[in-house]
């Protein structure tokens, strides 16, 4: 692995040393480098520095310019406006930088961080015996992309699928199964669809008896007690619901082209044993107090409509533990046993108050220490074309598989229309990659906390900011590379570059910085925006700079093929971090 210093960093370094030579008392020197239309980069931090040092910005800028040696990397630097510097790089530096990245394989010259932390990502957390909905889709897609990006930066990530596998609702289900054994086929014998339809049937049947038969209701209530006290037979029946549900979950995740590991499915029930201790410690430390029989935590700044404080309930008056207790116990496990330095919860923004209270309580208890960050990446709602929460025409929640199947179907139409030399099997395979990619990209390309419209027509459109557009850009480059035949990508640093080549080259140089920024800010949409811009810059480069026809001189062709191939590799890597495939042919 050979890491390559970004050109922006070399420029920044030179500026910083020129600045501190001119203004030795300036300690927080920050040249604030931006990509600019007028030159390759513009530095505008000098204005602020000059103000601080009470010196003339134009003069300071001129002194800095005098302190910079032009040549290898910087071709030209000039003062523009008060305290602004316009910086132009040499063509040679751009090509050599690309060549070095090209030689580094998949990492594209991007070094992983020297001191990685451990991030526990809580995502893709459906509920046992329940159908998954679009909210679960968002959590899965965003969480998976976050992990991809974080892993690339060298961070160690651990996934936690905090599935809803515990609670009083299991009393009814288990009691029904106890009285009607054989209603759930063994998990090993069913596929995802059968599993879910079995679970739905059992749910409906048990609900009907529960609502109409008082005696059954009472037996169901006793069953909850048996479950909580660890009765063996009851636990076995409960396990059947969990296993059957997992078959279903896995089938959906597989459709989503997402790898979920069994050892990372650690549901609410996994924290049962630790919950009494969590409650005891909170009470002993005075973080929680008894109120009307329940054990609760109060917060000064969290109040309801009537200005009454809204408490976090750790233990109910009847002794039962709920959602908050399992999350608090999970934090202890993640920090103490997994040694997490960051916790992310990719959970619907509507649960943000819950997490605010849980984090605050955990901080007071000393379980979340200063060295550990905790963040609820609350995502917005998926809306239908009418701008209202996404529902079927009948007003029901949309089944996740139906939605994914429809996306793949639409993608098949798009692929078929464009396909020239693809067999029907190939079309189907591409349709999977295009359809699922479209769903993921639509989700990831908007800021996660915003709502977004689920609009399949727009998602699979070839024009605009879609994954299909990026996938086509990638496939097109593969076709160019094939057509180039014997001419292979090779660097020729002595060549002069076209403005479109320079723009593309500099953008390629920024891949690592973009991934690091997007990962640190938990902002996959920043990587998506980068990739979209990359494809656009490629399009204008390919428009203006012939690669194959009309054939340019050999060196120029080779150098341009290098730009092509680097664009393809960067697209491929970037999309892979987001969980999206890039087929070789489309
Ligand atoms: N299962 C929950 C739901 O469907 C999400 C769990 C989120 N994670 C957590 N640690 N509470 O709404």
mmCIF file of N, CA and C and ligand atoms in Angstrom, residues 122-128 130 133 135-136 139 160-165 266 268 271 323-324 326-327 330 334 344-348 351 354-355 358 379, ligand 1:
data_model
loop_
_atom_site.group_PDB
_atom_site.id
_atom_site.type_symbol
_atom_site.label_atom_id
_atom_site.label_comp_id
_atom_site.label_asym_id
_atom_site.label_seq_id
_atom_site.Cartn_x
_atom_site.Cartn_y
_atom_site.Cartn_z
ATOM 1 N N UNK A 122 -25.464 0.695 14.978
ATOM 2 C CA UNK A 122 -26.749 0.059 15.265
ATOM 3 C C UNK A 122 -27.669 0.364 14.088
ATOM 4 N N UNK A 123 -27.931 -0.636 13.257
ATOM 5 C CA UNK A 123 -28.726 -0.395 12.049
ATOM 6 C C UNK A 123 -29.434 -1.677 11.637
ATOM 7 N N UNK A 124 -30.321 -1.561 10.652
ATOM 8 C CA UNK A 124 -31.072 -2.726 10.160
ATOM 9 C C UNK A 124 -31.625 -3.531 11.328
ATOM 10 N N UNK A 125 -32.644 -2.954 11.957
ATOM 11 C CA UNK A 125 -33.190 -3.568 13.178
ATOM 12 C C UNK A 125 -34.680 -3.819 13.043
ATOM 13 N N UNK A 126 -35.085 -4.815 12.229
ATOM 14 C CA UNK A 126 -36.523 -5.100 12.111
ATOM 15 C C UNK A 126 -37.039 -5.779 13.384
ATOM 16 N N UNK A 127 -38.313 -6.061 13.407
ATOM 17 C CA UNK A 127 -38.925 -6.660 14.583
ATOM 18 C C UNK A 127 -39.412 -8.070 14.288
ATOM 19 N N UNK A 128 -39.226 -8.960 15.255
ATOM 20 C CA UNK A 128 -39.614 -10.361 15.103
ATOM 21 C C UNK A 128 -41.131 -10.471 14.905
ATOM 22 N N UNK A 130 -42.881 -9.515 12.572
ATOM 23 C CA UNK A 130 -43.520 -8.380 11.900
ATOM 24 C C UNK A 130 -42.889 -8.160 10.530
ATOM 25 N N UNK A 133 -40.751 -2.616 6.971
ATOM 26 C CA UNK A 133 -41.316 -1.521 6.187
ATOM 27 C C UNK A 133 -40.207 -0.599 5.663
ATOM 28 N N UNK A 135 -39.087 2.172 6.513
ATOM 29 C CA UNK A 135 -38.196 2.727 7.534
ATOM 30 C C UNK A 135 -37.032 1.780 7.796
ATOM 31 N N UNK A 136 -37.326 0.495 7.852
ATOM 32 C CA UNK A 136 -36.262 -0.491 8.057
ATOM 33 C C UNK A 136 -35.311 -0.518 6.863
ATOM 34 N N UNK A 139 -32.849 2.430 7.335
ATOM 35 C CA UNK A 139 -31.853 2.129 8.353
ATOM 36 C C UNK A 139 -30.779 1.183 7.805
ATOM 37 N N UNK A 160 -24.491 -3.879 14.955
ATOM 38 C CA UNK A 160 -25.451 -4.399 15.930
ATOM 39 C C UNK A 160 -26.844 -4.226 15.359
ATOM 40 N N UNK A 161 -27.513 -5.367 15.121
ATOM 41 C CA UNK A 161 -28.886 -5.317 14.640
ATOM 42 C C UNK A 161 -29.784 -5.536 15.853
ATOM 43 N N UNK A 162 -30.242 -4.434 16.396
ATOM 44 C CA UNK A 162 -31.003 -4.438 17.652
ATOM 45 C C UNK A 162 -32.446 -4.801 17.333
ATOM 46 N N UNK A 163 -32.661 -6.040 16.957
ATOM 47 C CA UNK A 163 -34.005 -6.422 16.506
ATOM 48 C C UNK A 163 -34.985 -6.464 17.691
ATOM 49 N N UNK A 164 -36.233 -6.166 17.396
ATOM 50 C CA UNK A 164 -37.276 -6.201 18.430
ATOM 51 C C UNK A 164 -37.717 -7.634 18.637
ATOM 52 N N UNK A 165 -37.116 -8.301 19.591
ATOM 53 C CA UNK A 165 -37.403 -9.732 19.776
ATOM 54 C C UNK A 165 -37.887 -10.013 21.192
ATOM 55 N N UNK A 266 -27.975 -8.962 17.396
ATOM 56 C CA UNK A 266 -28.013 -9.027 18.857
ATOM 57 C C UNK A 266 -29.226 -8.201 19.278
ATOM 58 N N UNK A 268 -32.967 -7.087 21.310
ATOM 59 C CA UNK A 268 -33.283 -6.564 22.644
ATOM 60 C C UNK A 268 -33.127 -7.630 23.725
ATOM 61 N N UNK A 271 -30.034 -8.412 26.064
ATOM 62 C CA UNK A 271 -29.629 -7.577 27.200
ATOM 63 C C UNK A 271 -30.456 -7.848 28.451
ATOM 64 N N UNK A 323 -37.964 -0.830 26.447
ATOM 65 C CA UNK A 323 -37.042 -0.391 25.399
ATOM 66 C C UNK A 323 -35.833 0.376 25.962
ATOM 67 N N UNK A 324 -36.083 1.302 26.893
ATOM 68 C CA UNK A 324 -34.988 2.122 27.420
ATOM 69 C C UNK A 324 -33.983 1.275 28.196
ATOM 70 N N UNK A 326 -33.216 -1.832 27.756
ATOM 71 C CA UNK A 326 -32.349 -2.640 26.893
ATOM 72 C C UNK A 326 -31.322 -1.745 26.194
ATOM 73 N N UNK A 327 -31.720 -0.531 25.831
ATOM 74 C CA UNK A 327 -30.749 0.359 25.190
ATOM 75 C C UNK A 327 -29.653 0.805 26.158
ATOM 76 N N UNK A 330 -27.388 -2.060 26.597
ATOM 77 C CA UNK A 330 -26.591 -2.231 25.379
ATOM 78 C C UNK A 330 -25.407 -1.257 25.364
ATOM 79 N N UNK A 334 -21.565 -2.162 24.858
ATOM 80 C CA UNK A 334 -20.809 -1.657 23.699
ATOM 81 C C UNK A 334 -19.572 -0.879 24.120
ATOM 82 N N UNK A 344 -23.149 4.787 16.859
ATOM 83 C CA UNK A 344 -24.111 5.423 15.961
ATOM 84 C C UNK A 344 -25.377 4.580 15.963
ATOM 85 N N UNK A 345 -26.490 5.256 15.995
ATOM 86 C CA UNK A 345 -27.788 4.593 15.918
ATOM 87 C C UNK A 345 -28.499 5.112 14.687
ATOM 88 N N UNK A 346 -28.626 4.257 13.689
ATOM 89 C CA UNK A 346 -29.342 4.669 12.495
ATOM 90 C C UNK A 346 -30.810 4.305 12.703
ATOM 91 N N UNK A 347 -31.534 5.231 13.271
ATOM 92 C CA UNK A 347 -32.915 4.984 13.678
ATOM 93 C C UNK A 347 -33.766 6.204 13.332
ATOM 94 N N UNK A 348 -34.971 5.939 12.881
ATOM 95 C CA UNK A 348 -35.955 6.976 12.546
ATOM 96 C C UNK A 348 -35.883 8.188 13.484
ATOM 97 N N UNK A 351 -37.552 8.729 16.831
ATOM 98 C CA UNK A 351 -37.081 8.178 18.109
ATOM 99 C C UNK A 351 -35.972 9.042 18.724
ATOM 100 N N UNK A 354 -36.093 9.660 22.490
ATOM 101 C CA UNK A 354 -35.697 8.460 23.229
ATOM 102 C C UNK A 354 -34.171 8.409 23.358
ATOM 103 N N UNK A 355 -33.481 8.622 22.244
ATOM 104 C CA UNK A 355 -32.018 8.519 22.287
ATOM 105 C C UNK A 355 -31.381 9.664 23.064
ATOM 106 N N UNK A 358 -31.717 8.562 26.576
ATOM 107 C CA UNK A 358 -30.872 7.403 26.879
ATOM 108 C C UNK A 358 -29.399 7.835 26.972
ATOM 109 N N UNK A 379 -33.132 9.363 10.620
ATOM 110 C CA UNK A 379 -33.474 9.599 9.215
ATOM 111 C C UNK A 379 -34.944 9.991 9.088
HETATM 112 N N1 LIG B 1 -36.641 -2.286 16.272
HETATM 113 C C1 LIG B 1 -36.804 -0.873 16.368
HETATM 114 C C2 LIG B 1 -37.890 -0.409 15.373
HETATM 115 O O1 LIG B 1 -38.299 -1.144 14.501
HETATM 116 C C3 LIG B 1 -35.525 -0.120 16.076
HETATM 117 C C4 LIG B 1 -34.388 -0.412 17.030
HETATM 118 C C5 LIG B 1 -33.404 0.698 17.022
HETATM 119 N N2 LIG B 1 -32.216 0.439 17.805
HETATM 120 C C6 LIG B 1 -32.111 0.647 19.109
HETATM 121 N N3 LIG B 1 -30.964 0.394 19.693
HETATM 122 N N4 LIG B 1 -33.113 1.061 19.805
HETATM 123 O O2 LIG B 1 -38.373 0.704 15.486
#
